[in-house]
Amino acid sequence: MSAVKLEEFRERIRKELDTTVDFWLQHSHDPLHGGFFTCLGRDGEVYDELKYVWLQGRQVWMYCRGAFLRKFTRVPGAGSGQWKCAFSLTRDGKAVKIQRTIFSECFYILAMDELSRVTGDKGMQLEAEQMMEQLISWVREDPAGLGRPQLPGDVPTNSMAVPMMLLCLVQQLTEGGGAEVVQKYTELASWCVQQILQHIQRGGTAILENVSVDGAELPGCQGRLQNPGHALEAGWFLLQVSAQQKDEALQRTAIDKFMELPYENGWDKEHGGLFYFLDVDGHCPTQLEWNMKLWWPHCEALIAFLMAYSHTREPALLHRFSEVFEYTFKHFPDAQKGEWFGYLTQEGKVALDFKGGPFKGFFHVPRCLYMCERMLDDMLANKD
């Protein structure tokens, strides 16, 4: 594919990034209490003032504006001396809901670490590192601090989201941190990679979202569940690790198993786009939105295939990127009001026209566009 085509990709991506940033700058900031509104209608009107901490942390990570997050997010946890991060807050910062998972804390860490780099605030860096140690303890030693009781019929599982997020945090905390910081998290990074690789199942023919703690397939719907977008995101996480470690075998696994397989299995051959969920045995998934086309899996696919091409220069991977690009930019961007629709029907029609909600905020779209623009910049600068 010619440099002219790469230039065309970059120009479209650059314009979309500018439009997306403008939308959130104009509509999401709360000048009274700080923080960000994320429940935004098609035209940016705020339809709910609740502030979701996943999205507060993600938005701070994207452009570093964090007093509200730091002041209100942390609440006392179930364990002695431990903190949890709320899932949602009122407009003025009162905790509304706490999830019994690690993900609000994950995005708090991302935000505090990134903000500390911009501001030079060592206190924020310390908060990020302390919360990281607490997360590691919850995941690998004692989950009691999450406040989730261990019920007799609840079999412990390895959900791919957990090692993925921990690996993402390791990459965040070690980026530019020097040899000492890298060494501190080396063992954890290796553990995360091995936990993710356990999700290669069925003799290497499928990526399953949930497996046992020993890496075996689980029975029932939970065990058969596939999430193509998640697998693709895991793929580019692994690809980054393979580049850092110069591990060609891991690079090949990341591409062949976590990119090509989910794309082949998850791409809708009739209407285009990636299914949200699948059942590996072909049963109808129990998730009601399984056949919808959501914004974020397509963002992850764009990052994954462009990164894979940038590392290998294999034309087939750029072709994959082009296929995803054509579908994504045809269906998701709102040419009239700006930003992207998040939820399409299987046929590619807009199902829900809001631009932000409890889970869609200023993160997947701008992260994707920003990363893809930078990769295209590098490739075009080194095209000879």
PDB file of N, CA and C in Angstrom, residues 66-114:
ATOM      1  N   GLY A  66      -6.896  17.122  36.840  1.00  0.00           N
ATOM      2  CA  GLY A  66      -7.316  16.130  37.805  1.00  0.00           C
ATOM      3  C   GLY A  66      -7.651  16.487  39.213  1.00  0.00           C
ATOM      4  N   ALA A  67      -7.965  17.718  39.607  1.00  0.00           N
ATOM      5  CA  ALA A  67      -8.228  18.052  41.011  1.00  0.00           C
ATOM      6  C   ALA A  67      -9.461  17.341  41.537  1.00  0.00           C
ATOM      7  N   PHE A  68     -10.537  17.281  40.781  1.00  0.00           N
ATOM      8  CA  PHE A  68     -11.786  16.645  41.206  1.00  0.00           C
ATOM      9  C   PHE A  68     -11.556  15.169  41.489  1.00  0.00           C
ATOM     10  N   LEU A  69     -10.863  14.494  40.600  1.00  0.00           N
ATOM     11  CA  LEU A  69     -10.602  13.068  40.756  1.00  0.00           C
ATOM     12  C   LEU A  69      -9.840  12.797  42.042  1.00  0.00           C
ATOM     13  N   ARG A  70      -8.815  13.560  42.280  1.00  0.00           N
ATOM     14  CA  ARG A  70      -7.956  13.323  43.441  1.00  0.00           C
ATOM     15  C   ARG A  70      -8.692  13.618  44.747  1.00  0.00           C
ATOM     16  N   LYS A  71      -9.552  14.621  44.741  1.00  0.00           N
ATOM     17  CA  LYS A  71     -10.209  15.062  45.964  1.00  0.00           C
ATOM     18  C   LYS A  71     -11.326  14.122  46.403  1.00  0.00           C
ATOM     19  N   PHE A  72     -12.077  13.584  45.455  1.00  0.00           N
ATOM     20  CA  PHE A  72     -13.315  12.892  45.822  1.00  0.00           C
ATOM     21  C   PHE A  72     -13.350  11.387  45.556  1.00  0.00           C
ATOM     22  N   THR A  73     -12.483  10.872  44.706  1.00  0.00           N
ATOM     23  CA  THR A  73     -12.631   9.494  44.241  1.00  0.00           C
ATOM     24  C   THR A  73     -12.411   8.459  45.329  1.00  0.00           C
ATOM     25  N   ARG A  74     -11.388   8.651  46.167  1.00  0.00           N
ATOM     26  CA  ARG A  74     -11.041   7.612  47.148  1.00  0.00           C
ATOM     27  C   ARG A  74     -12.005   7.627  48.334  1.00  0.00           C
ATOM     28  N   VAL A  75     -12.448   6.427  48.707  1.00  0.00           N
ATOM     29  CA  VAL A  75     -13.329   6.250  49.868  1.00  0.00           C
ATOM     30  C   VAL A  75     -12.780   5.099  50.700  1.00  0.00           C
ATOM     31  N   PRO A  76     -13.078   5.034  51.986  1.00  0.00           N
ATOM     32  CA  PRO A  76     -12.568   3.932  52.813  1.00  0.00           C
ATOM     33  C   PRO A  76     -13.020   2.584  52.279  1.00  0.00           C
ATOM     34  N   GLY A  77     -12.100   1.619  52.259  1.00  0.00           N
ATOM     35  CA  GLY A  77     -12.406   0.294  51.755  1.00  0.00           C
ATOM     36  C   GLY A  77     -12.796  -0.669  52.853  1.00  0.00           C
ATOM     37  N   ALA A  78     -12.973  -1.938  52.440  1.00  0.00           N
ATOM     38  CA  ALA A  78     -13.418  -2.962  53.391  1.00  0.00           C
ATOM     39  C   ALA A  78     -12.297  -3.400  54.320  1.00  0.00           C
ATOM     40  N   GLY A  79     -11.054  -3.328  53.846  1.00  0.00           N
ATOM     41  CA  GLY A  79      -9.928  -3.758  54.668  1.00  0.00           C
ATOM     42  C   GLY A  79      -9.389  -2.636  55.534  1.00  0.00           C
ATOM     43  N   SER A  80      -8.724  -2.991  56.606  1.00  0.00           N
ATOM     44  CA  SER A  80      -8.153  -2.009  57.514  1.00  0.00           C
ATOM     45  C   SER A  80      -7.083  -1.195  56.798  1.00  0.00           C
ATOM     46  N   GLY A  81      -7.245   0.129  56.826  1.00  0.00           N
ATOM     47  CA  GLY A  81      -6.264   1.012  56.217  1.00  0.00           C
ATOM     48  C   GLY A  81      -6.283   1.026  54.704  1.00  0.00           C
ATOM     49  N   GLN A  82      -7.255   0.362  54.086  1.00  0.00           N
ATOM     50  CA  GLN A  82      -7.320   0.311  52.632  1.00  0.00           C
ATOM     51  C   GLN A  82      -8.300   1.346  52.092  1.00  0.00           C
ATOM     52  N   TRP A  83      -8.086   1.696  50.807  1.00  0.00           N
ATOM     53  CA  TRP A  83      -8.970   2.620  50.115  1.00  0.00           C
ATOM     54  C   TRP A  83      -9.589   1.921  48.915  1.00  0.00           C
ATOM     55  N   LYS A  84     -10.822   2.281  48.624  1.00  0.00           N
ATOM     56  CA  LYS A  84     -11.456   1.908  47.358  1.00  0.00           C
ATOM     57  C   LYS A  84     -11.701   3.184  46.577  1.00  0.00           C
ATOM     58  N   CYS A  85     -11.906   3.041  45.282  1.00  0.00           N
ATOM     59  CA  CYS A  85     -12.323   4.165  44.449  1.00  0.00           C
ATOM     60  C   CYS A  85     -13.789   3.975  44.084  1.00  0.00           C
ATOM     61  N   ALA A  86     -14.565   5.007  44.268  1.00  0.00           N
ATOM     62  CA  ALA A  86     -15.985   4.939  43.917  1.00  0.00           C
ATOM     63  C   ALA A  86     -16.137   4.692  42.424  1.00  0.00           C
ATOM     64  N   PHE A  87     -17.273   4.128  42.040  1.00  0.00           N
ATOM     65  CA  PHE A  87     -17.592   3.947  40.623  1.00  0.00           C
ATOM     66  C   PHE A  87     -18.258   5.180  40.055  1.00  0.00           C
ATOM     67  N   SER A  88     -19.133   5.798  40.845  1.00  0.00           N
ATOM     68  CA  SER A  88     -19.817   7.005  40.380  1.00  0.00           C
ATOM     69  C   SER A  88     -19.948   7.990  41.540  1.00  0.00           C
ATOM     70  N   LEU A  89     -20.016   9.267  41.171  1.00  0.00           N
ATOM     71  CA  LEU A  89     -20.090  10.370  42.128  1.00  0.00           C
ATOM     72  C   LEU A  89     -21.197  11.324  41.714  1.00  0.00           C
ATOM     73  N   THR A  90     -21.752  12.046  42.708  1.00  0.00           N
ATOM     74  CA  THR A  90     -22.658  13.134  42.365  1.00  0.00           C
ATOM     75  C   THR A  90     -21.853  14.259  41.714  1.00  0.00           C
ATOM     76  N   ARG A  91     -22.564  15.251  41.204  1.00  0.00           N
ATOM     77  CA  ARG A  91     -21.868  16.344  40.533  1.00  0.00           C
ATOM     78  C   ARG A  91     -20.848  17.018  41.448  1.00  0.00           C
ATOM     79  N   ASP A  92     -21.201  17.152  42.753  1.00  0.00           N
ATOM     80  CA  ASP A  92     -20.293  17.839  43.675  1.00  0.00           C
ATOM     81  C   ASP A  92     -19.354  16.880  44.414  1.00  0.00           C
ATOM     82  N   GLY A  93     -19.281  15.604  43.956  1.00  0.00           N
ATOM     83  CA  GLY A  93     -18.235  14.722  44.441  1.00  0.00           C
ATOM     84  C   GLY A  93     -18.590  13.733  45.518  1.00  0.00           C
ATOM     85  N   LYS A  94     -19.870  13.558  45.848  1.00  0.00           N
ATOM     86  CA  LYS A  94     -20.257  12.574  46.866  1.00  0.00           C
ATOM     87  C   LYS A  94     -20.340  11.191  46.223  1.00  0.00           C
ATOM     88  N   ALA A  95     -19.759  10.192  46.894  1.00  0.00           N
ATOM     89  CA  ALA A  95     -19.768   8.834  46.359  1.00  0.00           C
ATOM     90  C   ALA A  95     -21.193   8.299  46.284  1.00  0.00           C
ATOM     91  N   VAL A  96     -21.546   7.691  45.157  1.00  0.00           N
ATOM     92  CA  VAL A  96     -22.873   7.109  44.932  1.00  0.00           C
ATOM     93  C   VAL A  96     -22.801   5.590  44.943  1.00  0.00           C
ATOM     94  N   LYS A  97     -21.791   5.045  44.286  1.00  0.00           N
ATOM     95  CA  LYS A  97     -21.722   3.592  44.111  1.00  0.00           C
ATOM     96  C   LYS A  97     -20.270   3.146  44.099  1.00  0.00           C
ATOM     97  N   ILE A  98     -20.014   1.982  44.709  1.00  0.00           N
ATOM     98  CA  ILE A  98     -18.699   1.356  44.673  1.00  0.00           C
ATOM     99  C   ILE A  98     -18.840  -0.015  44.035  1.00  0.00           C
ATOM    100  N   GLN A  99     -17.982  -0.324  43.069  1.00  0.00           N
ATOM    101  CA  GLN A  99     -17.980  -1.659  42.477  1.00  0.00           C
ATOM    102  C   GLN A  99     -17.018  -2.564  43.237  1.00  0.00           C
ATOM    103  N   ARG A 100     -17.324  -3.837  43.239  1.00  0.00           N
ATOM    104  CA  ARG A 100     -16.450  -4.807  43.903  1.00  0.00           C
ATOM    105  C   ARG A 100     -15.454  -5.382  42.896  1.00  0.00           C
ATOM    106  N   THR A 101     -14.848  -4.501  42.135  1.00  0.00           N
ATOM    107  CA  THR A 101     -13.833  -4.862  41.148  1.00  0.00           C
ATOM    108  C   THR A 101     -12.649  -3.917  41.311  1.00  0.00           C
ATOM    109  N   ILE A 102     -11.662  -4.066  40.435  1.00  0.00           N
ATOM    110  CA  ILE A 102     -10.448  -3.258  40.542  1.00  0.00           C
ATOM    111  C   ILE A 102     -10.410  -2.089  39.558  1.00  0.00           C
ATOM    112  N   PHE A 103     -11.433  -1.911  38.726  1.00  0.00           N
ATOM    113  CA  PHE A 103     -11.239  -1.075  37.540  1.00  0.00           C
ATOM    114  C   PHE A 103     -11.280   0.427  37.814  1.00  0.00           C
ATOM    115  N   SER A 104     -12.084   0.878  38.771  1.00  0.00           N
ATOM    116  CA  SER A 104     -12.016   2.293  39.126  1.00  0.00           C
ATOM    117  C   SER A 104     -10.622   2.636  39.635  1.00  0.00           C
ATOM    118  N   GLU A 105     -10.056   1.738  40.435  1.00  0.00           N
ATOM    119  CA  GLU A 105      -8.710   1.959  40.952  1.00  0.00           C
ATOM    120  C   GLU A 105      -7.676   1.977  39.819  1.00  0.00           C
ATOM    121  N   CYS A 106      -7.877   1.116  38.827  1.00  0.00           N
ATOM    122  CA  CYS A 106      -6.945   1.075  37.698  1.00  0.00           C
ATOM    123  C   CYS A 106      -6.885   2.422  36.986  1.00  0.00           C
ATOM    124  N   PHE A 107      -8.043   2.996  36.726  1.00  0.00           N
ATOM    125  CA  PHE A 107      -8.051   4.244  35.974  1.00  0.00           C
ATOM    126  C   PHE A 107      -7.635   5.431  36.852  1.00  0.00           C
ATOM    127  N   TYR A 108      -7.812   5.282  38.156  1.00  0.00           N
ATOM    128  CA  TYR A 108      -7.260   6.275  39.080  1.00  0.00           C
ATOM    129  C   TYR A 108      -5.735   6.275  38.997  1.00  0.00           C
ATOM    130  N   ILE A 109      -5.139   5.089  38.965  1.00  0.00           N
ATOM    131  CA  ILE A 109      -3.682   4.981  38.866  1.00  0.00           C
ATOM    132  C   ILE A 109      -3.183   5.578  37.556  1.00  0.00           C
ATOM    133  N   LEU A 110      -3.844   5.221  36.453  1.00  0.00           N
ATOM    134  CA  LEU A 110      -3.444   5.785  35.164  1.00  0.00           C
ATOM    135  C   LEU A 110      -3.438   7.305  35.208  1.00  0.00           C
ATOM    136  N   ALA A 111      -4.510   7.865  35.773  1.00  0.00           N
ATOM    137  CA  ALA A 111      -4.649   9.321  35.801  1.00  0.00           C
ATOM    138  C   ALA A 111      -3.595   9.967  36.692  1.00  0.00           C
ATOM    139  N   MET A 112      -3.412   9.443  37.895  1.00  0.00           N
ATOM    140  CA  MET A 112      -2.471  10.052  38.826  1.00  0.00           C
ATOM    141  C   MET A 112      -1.031   9.963  38.314  1.00  0.00           C
ATOM    142  N   ASP A 113      -0.679   8.831  37.726  1.00  0.00           N
ATOM    143  CA  ASP A 113       0.685   8.692  37.218  1.00  0.00           C
ATOM    144  C   ASP A 113       0.931   9.652  36.057  1.00  0.00           C
ATOM    145  N   GLU A 114      -0.008   9.706  35.128  1.00  0.00           N
ATOM    146  CA  GLU A 114       0.169  10.589  33.973  1.00  0.00           C
ATOM    147  C   GLU A 114       0.191  12.049  34.398  1.00  0.00           C
TER     148      GLU A 114
END
